[in-house]
Structure formats: structure tokens, C-alpha cells
Amino acid sequence: MQQAMKVTVKSWTGVATWRWIANDDNCGICRMPFDSCCPDCKLPGDDCPLVWGACSHCFHIHCIVKWLHSQPQQQCPMCRQDWKFNNK
Amino acid sequence: MAQNINPHYASSSNPAKQNEDTIKLNDNHAVSKRLQKELMELMRCSDKGISAFPESENLFKWIGTIHGPEDTVYAGHKYKLSLEFPNSYPYAPPVVKFVTPCFHPNVDTCGLICLDILKDKWTALYDIRTVLISIQSLLGEPNTLSPLNQQASYLWPNQPAYKKYLDEFYNKNKDS
């Protein structure tokens, strides 16, 4: 014979985890984990998102933008192809 | 998810970029953070024939050591180098110089090195380890077409004579 537990749920708190699906664990530019943020930010996630290039390489958006601003040519620091934001 | 938002909006939403002072302070902090990561990485897995460590408490100045590659005239030699990191590292390369005098076609008498990855071919993905490995392989594979040291470049094709001069030069200067 089965007995039901005598509990009443009065309130509950939802918990979720998230992570970026990238082909690497760390940003090659700042060396911080992708699931953490770039050294200039405090909060990971939408405040410090990842961005992919057409060449498929991926960086913290703040890191790659800083790199492109510092260079005369707009190239991926990984493969030196012309950098294009992958808008797909 | 906001993966590919326009960088223009992304950077304006970054509170760190609000005033000049914060940028400078933050940059310096970011550089220290990256250099600390590199130090941990170098201590965790040391490559054969290269090593590097901060000169003092100052993380922005390091001393590196390179062993001459085997099967080259530099085998058995050990060279000390200085590495200085700008506040814009890794967006700009470190300034790397030989401290131990080095007789080589692409190294001048002040220890300055002519190597493309330390200049226009630098990328933010390079680090202390890859820089030292590149300099180590430059020892055995000089670019004799754009020499800083004409005499070394001229002598290079004659390896026995080069080796003889190099060993004398090294033994005379290694402790200076």
C-alpha cells in the first residue's frame, strides 16, 4: 500500500544554469572563460556576450572590438582572415 | 540570446567605458590579470628549453630564458631576454630584447630583435610562451635577407666558420 507524503508546497524558487556553446572554453584574447566575462565587465551573460566571426572564431565582443579598433586591418586574430561579424 | 548585436550598441552599454580614468585603471587591471594567467600557465606546464618569470613584484617586466635549439649552431647556449609589456597588452606586443649578447643575423648589437610577430604580424592570441618559442626557432632559422647584423648574415652560409665565431662570441659575452 502506498502512502502520500503529508506536505503542502507553500512557495518554490526556480534555479537554472546556463552556458555559452562555443568551440573553446576561454576567450583567446583575454584568456578568461567564456562563461565568465571580459576583464572590463562585472557580469557575464548578456552584459558581456560572445560574438562569432564569419570564419567561425569566437571571442568576447568587447575583446574583439578592442582588437579591431587597435589594428589598421580588420582581421581575425586567430586566422588573419578579414573579420566579418557572423549575423546568422 | 544577444550573441551578435551591433558592437556600437554593445560598447556604449559597457559601464567601464564611461570615463578616461576608469579605462586606464581597468586596462592596467586587465593586463595584470592576463599576465597572472600566463604565469600560472607557464609554471604549470614548462616547455623544454624556454622559461620566463617576472623580474620583481612588477608584473609588466619579465626575464625569459631560451636554450639554443638542438641540431643548430646555437645548441648548448643559453640566452636571457627581457620582456616589457605595454598597458595595451595583448592588443600590442611586448618589447623583447636579448640581455645576453647574441650573435645572430636578426639581432642587433643592442639586443633588439627583428621578428615579424613582434611587429606587424602580432596578434592578441600570442603570449609569452609563443613569443619565446618563436625566438628560439629564429635562432636556427634566421632571415638572412633582412639582417640587422650584416656580419652574421654574411657568415651564416658557412656553418663551421659561423659556429667557431659564435662560440667564441658567446663564451666571451655570456656573463656580461
Short mmCIF file of N, CA, C and O in Angstrom, two decimals, chain B residues 31 35 60 84-95:
data_model
loop_
_atom_site.label_atom_id
_atom_site.label_comp_id
_atom_site.label_asym_id
_atom_site.label_seq_id
_atom_site.Cartn_x
_atom_site.Cartn_y
_atom_site.Cartn_z
N VAL B 31 45.39 43.85 -17.89
CA VAL B 31 46.71 43.36 -18.32
C VAL B 31 47.32 42.50 -17.21
O VAL B 31 47.82 41.41 -17.48
N LEU B 35 48.45 38.61 -17.48
CA LEU B 35 49.83 38.21 -17.21
C LEU B 35 49.88 37.18 -16.08
O LEU B 35 50.68 36.25 -16.11
N PHE B 60 54.80 43.69 -15.15
CA PHE B 60 54.93 44.21 -16.52
C PHE B 60 56.34 44.06 -17.08
O PHE B 60 56.62 44.46 -18.20
N GLU B 84 59.07 43.49 -21.88
CA GLU B 84 58.31 44.58 -21.26
C GLU B 84 56.95 44.69 -21.89
O GLU B 84 56.83 44.74 -23.11
N PHE B 85 55.92 44.72 -21.03
CA PHE B 85 54.55 44.71 -21.53
C PHE B 85 53.91 46.09 -21.46
O PHE B 85 53.93 46.71 -20.39
N PRO B 86 53.39 46.58 -22.58
CA PRO B 86 52.72 47.88 -22.55
C PRO B 86 51.35 47.76 -21.89
O PRO B 86 50.83 46.65 -21.74
N ASN B 87 50.77 48.88 -21.51
CA ASN B 87 49.42 48.86 -20.90
C ASN B 87 48.37 48.36 -21.88
O ASN B 87 47.27 48.02 -21.48
N SER B 88 48.73 48.35 -23.16
CA SER B 88 47.78 47.90 -24.18
C SER B 88 47.95 46.41 -24.51
O SER B 88 47.30 45.91 -25.42
N TYR B 89 48.85 45.71 -23.79
CA TYR B 89 49.00 44.27 -23.98
C TYR B 89 47.68 43.58 -23.66
O TYR B 89 47.03 43.97 -22.71
N PRO B 90 47.23 42.56 -24.38
CA PRO B 90 47.84 41.90 -25.54
C PRO B 90 47.43 42.50 -26.89
O PRO B 90 47.62 41.87 -27.91
N TYR B 91 46.85 43.72 -26.86
CA TYR B 91 46.47 44.34 -28.14
C TYR B 91 47.71 44.87 -28.87
O TYR B 91 47.68 45.10 -30.06
N ALA B 92 48.78 45.11 -28.10
CA ALA B 92 50.07 45.47 -28.68
C ALA B 92 51.10 44.49 -28.14
O ALA B 92 50.95 43.96 -27.03
N PRO B 93 52.17 44.22 -28.92
CA PRO B 93 53.14 43.21 -28.49
C PRO B 93 54.04 43.69 -27.36
O PRO B 93 54.17 44.90 -27.16
N PRO B 94 54.67 42.77 -26.64
CA PRO B 94 55.68 43.18 -25.66
C PRO B 94 56.96 43.61 -26.38
O PRO B 94 57.16 43.26 -27.54
N VAL B 95 57.79 44.40 -25.69
CA VAL B 95 59.10 44.75 -26.24
C VAL B 95 60.08 43.70 -25.73
O VAL B 95 60.26 43.55 -24.52
#
